[in-house]
XYZ file of C-alpha atoms in Angstrom:
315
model
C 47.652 17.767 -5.193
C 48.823 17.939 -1.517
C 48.801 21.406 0.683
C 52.730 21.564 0.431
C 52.623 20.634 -3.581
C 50.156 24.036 -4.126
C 52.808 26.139 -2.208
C 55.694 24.796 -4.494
C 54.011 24.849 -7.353
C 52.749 28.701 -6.405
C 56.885 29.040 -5.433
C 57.922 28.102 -8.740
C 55.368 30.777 -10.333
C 56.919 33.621 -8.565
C 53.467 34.158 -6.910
C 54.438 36.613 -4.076
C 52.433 36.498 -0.724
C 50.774 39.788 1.771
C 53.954 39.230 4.072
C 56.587 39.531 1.049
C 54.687 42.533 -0.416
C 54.001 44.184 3.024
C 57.636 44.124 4.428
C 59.764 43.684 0.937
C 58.270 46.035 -1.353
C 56.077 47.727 0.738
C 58.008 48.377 3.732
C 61.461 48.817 1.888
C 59.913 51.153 -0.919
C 57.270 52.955 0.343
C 58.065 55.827 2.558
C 55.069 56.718 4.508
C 55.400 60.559 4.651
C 54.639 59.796 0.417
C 51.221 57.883 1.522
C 49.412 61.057 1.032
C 50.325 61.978 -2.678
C 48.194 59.167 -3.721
C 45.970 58.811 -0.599
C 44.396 62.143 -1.229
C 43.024 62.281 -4.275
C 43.278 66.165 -5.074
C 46.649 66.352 -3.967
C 47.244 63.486 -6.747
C 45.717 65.517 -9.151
C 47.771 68.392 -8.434
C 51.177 66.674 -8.932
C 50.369 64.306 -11.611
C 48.850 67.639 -13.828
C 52.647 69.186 -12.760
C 54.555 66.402 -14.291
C 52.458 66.464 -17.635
C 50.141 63.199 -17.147
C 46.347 63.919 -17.757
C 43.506 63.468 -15.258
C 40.265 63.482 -14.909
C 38.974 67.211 -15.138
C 37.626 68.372 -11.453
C 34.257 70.255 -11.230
C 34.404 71.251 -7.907
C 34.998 69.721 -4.388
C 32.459 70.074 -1.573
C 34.722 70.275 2.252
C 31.969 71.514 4.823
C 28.573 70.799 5.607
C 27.336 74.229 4.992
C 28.728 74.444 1.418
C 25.406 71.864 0.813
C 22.813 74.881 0.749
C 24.286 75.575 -2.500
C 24.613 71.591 -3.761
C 21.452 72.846 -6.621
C 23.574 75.368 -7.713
C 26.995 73.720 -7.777
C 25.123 70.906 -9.825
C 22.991 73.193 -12.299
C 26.069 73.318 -14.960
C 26.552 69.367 -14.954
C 23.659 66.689 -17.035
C 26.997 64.190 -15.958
C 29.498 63.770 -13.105
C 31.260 61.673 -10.753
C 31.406 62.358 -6.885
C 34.016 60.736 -5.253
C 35.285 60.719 -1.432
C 38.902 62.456 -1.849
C 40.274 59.807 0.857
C 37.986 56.778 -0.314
C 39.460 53.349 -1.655
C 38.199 50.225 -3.189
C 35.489 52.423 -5.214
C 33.171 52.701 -1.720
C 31.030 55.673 -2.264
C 31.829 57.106 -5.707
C 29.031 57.565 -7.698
C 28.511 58.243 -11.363
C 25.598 60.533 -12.995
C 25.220 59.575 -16.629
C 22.366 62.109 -17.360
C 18.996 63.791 -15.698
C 15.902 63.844 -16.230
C 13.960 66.448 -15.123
C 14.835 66.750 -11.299
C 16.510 62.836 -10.797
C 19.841 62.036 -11.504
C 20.216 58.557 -13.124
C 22.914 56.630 -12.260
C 25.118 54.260 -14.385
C 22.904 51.108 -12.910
C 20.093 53.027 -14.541
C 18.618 53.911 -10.973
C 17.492 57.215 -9.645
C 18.555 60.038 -7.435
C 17.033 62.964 -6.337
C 18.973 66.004 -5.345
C 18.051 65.284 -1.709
C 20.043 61.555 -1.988
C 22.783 63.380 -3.104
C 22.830 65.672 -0.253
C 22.713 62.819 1.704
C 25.280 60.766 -0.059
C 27.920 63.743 -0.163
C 27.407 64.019 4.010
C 27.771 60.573 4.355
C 31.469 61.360 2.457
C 32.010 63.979 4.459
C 31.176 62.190 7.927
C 34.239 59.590 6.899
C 31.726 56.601 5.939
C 34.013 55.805 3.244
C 37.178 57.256 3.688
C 40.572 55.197 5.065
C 40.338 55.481 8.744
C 36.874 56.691 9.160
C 38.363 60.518 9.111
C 36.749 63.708 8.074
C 36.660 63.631 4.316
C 35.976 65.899 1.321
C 33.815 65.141 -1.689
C 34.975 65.760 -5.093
C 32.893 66.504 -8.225
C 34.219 65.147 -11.484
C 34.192 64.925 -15.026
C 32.497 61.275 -16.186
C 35.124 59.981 -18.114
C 33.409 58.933 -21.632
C 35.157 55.461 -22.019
C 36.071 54.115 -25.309
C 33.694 52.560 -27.511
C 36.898 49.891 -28.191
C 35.710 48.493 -24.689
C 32.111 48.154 -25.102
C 32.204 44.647 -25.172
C 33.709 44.016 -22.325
C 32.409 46.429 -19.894
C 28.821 46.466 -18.312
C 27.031 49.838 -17.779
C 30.121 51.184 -16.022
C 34.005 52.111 -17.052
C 36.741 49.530 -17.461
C 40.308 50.481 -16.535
C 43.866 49.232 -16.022
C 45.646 48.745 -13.100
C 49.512 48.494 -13.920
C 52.105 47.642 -10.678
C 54.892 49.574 -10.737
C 58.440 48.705 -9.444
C 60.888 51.214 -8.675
C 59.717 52.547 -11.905
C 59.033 49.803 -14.533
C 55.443 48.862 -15.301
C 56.091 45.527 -13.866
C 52.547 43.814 -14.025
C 48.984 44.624 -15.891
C 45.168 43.536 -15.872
C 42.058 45.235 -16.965
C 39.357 45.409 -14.704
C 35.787 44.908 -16.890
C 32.419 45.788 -14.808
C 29.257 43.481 -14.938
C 25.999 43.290 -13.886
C 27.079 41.615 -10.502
C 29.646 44.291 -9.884
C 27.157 47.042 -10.592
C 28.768 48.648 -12.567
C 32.604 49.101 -10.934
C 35.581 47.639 -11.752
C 36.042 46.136 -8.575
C 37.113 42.403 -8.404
C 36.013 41.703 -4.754
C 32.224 42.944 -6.245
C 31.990 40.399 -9.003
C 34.228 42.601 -11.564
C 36.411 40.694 -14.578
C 40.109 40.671 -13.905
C 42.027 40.233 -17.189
C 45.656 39.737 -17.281
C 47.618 41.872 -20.021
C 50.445 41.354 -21.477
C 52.963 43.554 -20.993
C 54.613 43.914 -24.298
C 51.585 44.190 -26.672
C 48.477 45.128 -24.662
C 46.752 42.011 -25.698
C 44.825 39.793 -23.189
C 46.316 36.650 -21.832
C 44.320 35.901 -19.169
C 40.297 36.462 -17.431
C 39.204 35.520 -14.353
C 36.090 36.226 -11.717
C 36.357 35.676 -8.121
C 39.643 33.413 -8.622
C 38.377 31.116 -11.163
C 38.955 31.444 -15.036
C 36.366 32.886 -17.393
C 36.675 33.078 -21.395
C 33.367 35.268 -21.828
C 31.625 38.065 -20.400
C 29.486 36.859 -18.481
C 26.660 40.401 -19.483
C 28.061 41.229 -23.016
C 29.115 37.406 -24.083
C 32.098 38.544 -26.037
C 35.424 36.827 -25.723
C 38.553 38.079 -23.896
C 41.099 36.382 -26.058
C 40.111 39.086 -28.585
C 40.894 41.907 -26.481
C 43.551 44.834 -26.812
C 44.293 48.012 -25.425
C 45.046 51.055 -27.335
C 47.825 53.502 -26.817
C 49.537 50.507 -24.820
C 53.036 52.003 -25.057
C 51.675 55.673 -23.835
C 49.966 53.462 -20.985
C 53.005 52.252 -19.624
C 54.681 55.721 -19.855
C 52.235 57.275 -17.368
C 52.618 54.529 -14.868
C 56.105 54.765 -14.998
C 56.743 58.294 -14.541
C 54.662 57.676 -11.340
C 57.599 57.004 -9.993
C 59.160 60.205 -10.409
C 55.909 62.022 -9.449
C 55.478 60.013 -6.030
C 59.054 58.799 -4.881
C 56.884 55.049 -3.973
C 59.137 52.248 -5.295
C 55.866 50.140 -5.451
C 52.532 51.472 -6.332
C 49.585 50.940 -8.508
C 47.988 53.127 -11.047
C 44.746 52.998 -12.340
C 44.232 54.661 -16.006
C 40.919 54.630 -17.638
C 40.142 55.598 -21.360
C 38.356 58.692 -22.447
C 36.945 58.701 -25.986
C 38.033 62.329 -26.067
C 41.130 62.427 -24.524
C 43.221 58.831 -24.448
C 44.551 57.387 -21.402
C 43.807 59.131 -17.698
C 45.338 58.613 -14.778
C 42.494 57.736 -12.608
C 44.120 57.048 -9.186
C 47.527 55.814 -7.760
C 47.263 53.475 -4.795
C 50.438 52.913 -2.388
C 49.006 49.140 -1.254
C 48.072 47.568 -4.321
C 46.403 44.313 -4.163
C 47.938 40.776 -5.243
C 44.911 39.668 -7.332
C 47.013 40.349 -10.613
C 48.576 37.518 -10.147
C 45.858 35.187 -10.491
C 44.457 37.796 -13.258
C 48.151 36.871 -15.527
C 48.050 33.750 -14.519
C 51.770 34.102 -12.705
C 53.548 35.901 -9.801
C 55.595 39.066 -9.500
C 58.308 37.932 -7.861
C 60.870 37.041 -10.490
C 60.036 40.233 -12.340
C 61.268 41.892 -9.147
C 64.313 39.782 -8.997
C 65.034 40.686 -12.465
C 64.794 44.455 -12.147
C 66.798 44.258 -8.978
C 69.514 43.685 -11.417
C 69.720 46.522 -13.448
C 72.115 48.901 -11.712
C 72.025 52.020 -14.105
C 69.306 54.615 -13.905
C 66.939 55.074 -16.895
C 64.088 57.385 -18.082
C 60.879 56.509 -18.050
C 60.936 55.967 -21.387
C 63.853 53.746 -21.061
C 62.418 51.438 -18.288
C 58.918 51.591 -20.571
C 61.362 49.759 -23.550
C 63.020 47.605 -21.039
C 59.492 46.347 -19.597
C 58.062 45.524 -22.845
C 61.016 43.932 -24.352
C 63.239 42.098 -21.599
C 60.678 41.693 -18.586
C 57.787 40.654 -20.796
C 59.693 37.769 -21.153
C 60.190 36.689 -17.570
């Protein structure tokens, strides 16, 4: 297949490129004085616990350098937690404590730290190592989100979640992101992480790839993908779309992980979301656009929720 055959044939897929989604839905949706209700991390929190969607529970938050004489003592109530840079993206520097024993802090990965690598790790947050920019950032302790034992075969030693694009308020597009062993741990598709394309009616896997190319197994746990489905799908699509709302960003994406406990969380919003769900479903976004660039009337949440899973599923 020639060059110009692979663009038509991407064309006729709807597969939208990083100029369309930078200037179209970007650009024309995305007011930048919004950027930082889903840039910073605790201010997300704040709104998304104001408009009734649940989150993560925050520990504490660590801002200046001098608040780390007390880091033994902030950690003393926690055997688990996640630290997280409040400005970070693409998972750089969050770390998750499954348990401790005696004075080291094990790790997801099943490594070790001691409370002096924490130190160091939370300065390293603080000095901007991995926060958008390079600015000053704060570190955030959290709750480890105990995932659901319905994912356990198709997550390695690390949480799965789903990442759902959002357009001017319908849940337009969905994949799971599934950790492995060459991911270590995160659901992060540029680290070797499992992108599986959902369908947006039912929940139900359609789709699996790794690093562009299709997969059918886990590559750690060996289970199959087709076999996959989400629980509480319709409640999943109701918290991305009352992102809208919450954030006034015509096109976002919102990460939701499952807690045993609790059901769906809203992990993190993101104002720039990637195009790798594409490849993940297996076809483009761009005539789901077209198609809600049609409706004229406003509708609830709950009403663009309905209208995603039974008229845009289809498109």
């Amino acid at each position: 297949m020639s060059f110009l055959d692979q663009i038509k044939k991407l064309r006729e897929r709807g597969v939208i490129g990083m100029n369309y989604r930078n200037i179209e839905l970007i650009g024309r949706y995305n007011e930048r004085s919004k950027y930082p209700l889903v840039d910073n991390k605790l201010i997300t929190k704040k709104i998304a616990k104001e408009a009734g969607i649940a989150v993560t529970e925050l520990y504490g938050k660590i801002e200046w350098q001098s608040q780390l004489a007390r880091l033994h003592e902030i950690l003393a109530p926690y055997d688990s937690f996640v630290i997280k840079p409040v400005h970070g993206s693409g998972g750089k520097g969050i770390v998750v404590i499954t348990h401790r024993e005696d004075d080291l802090f094990i790790r997801a990965n099943g490594s070790s730290m001691t409370l002096t690598d924490v130190h160091t790790h939370i300065t390293n947050i603080l000095s901007g190592l991995y926060s958008l920019g390079g600015r000053y950032d704060i570190a955030i302790i959290e709750k480890m989100v105990e995932f659901d034992p319905v994912f356990q075969n198709y997550s390695y030693e690390g949480v799965p979640d789903v990442r759902l694009i959002v357009y001017k308020g319908y849940p337009m597009m969905a994949m799971m992101r599934c950790p492995t062993d060459e991911s270590n741990g995160k659901a992060n598709l540029h680290q070797g992480a499992i992108g599986v394309g959902i369908d947006i009616a039912t929940g139900k896997a359609i789709n699996a790839v790794q690093h562009n190319h299709p997969v059918y197994i886990h590559p750690n746990t060996k289970h199959d993908f087709s076999d996959l489905q989400i629980p509480h799908w319709e409640e999943l699509l109701k918290i991305g779309a009352k992102c809208y709302e919450m954030t006034g960003l015509g096109y976002l994406g919102a990460d939701i992980v499952f807690d045993k406990n609790v059901g769906p969380l809203l992990l993190e919003l993101n104002a720039r979301p990637g195009l790798a769900i594409q490849i993940a479903n297996g076809k483009g976004e761009y005539h789901r656009v077209k198609r809600i660039d049609e409706e004229r009337q406003e509708r609830s949440a709950d009403e663009r929720v309905a209208f995603s899973m039974n008229i845009l599923s289809k498109v």
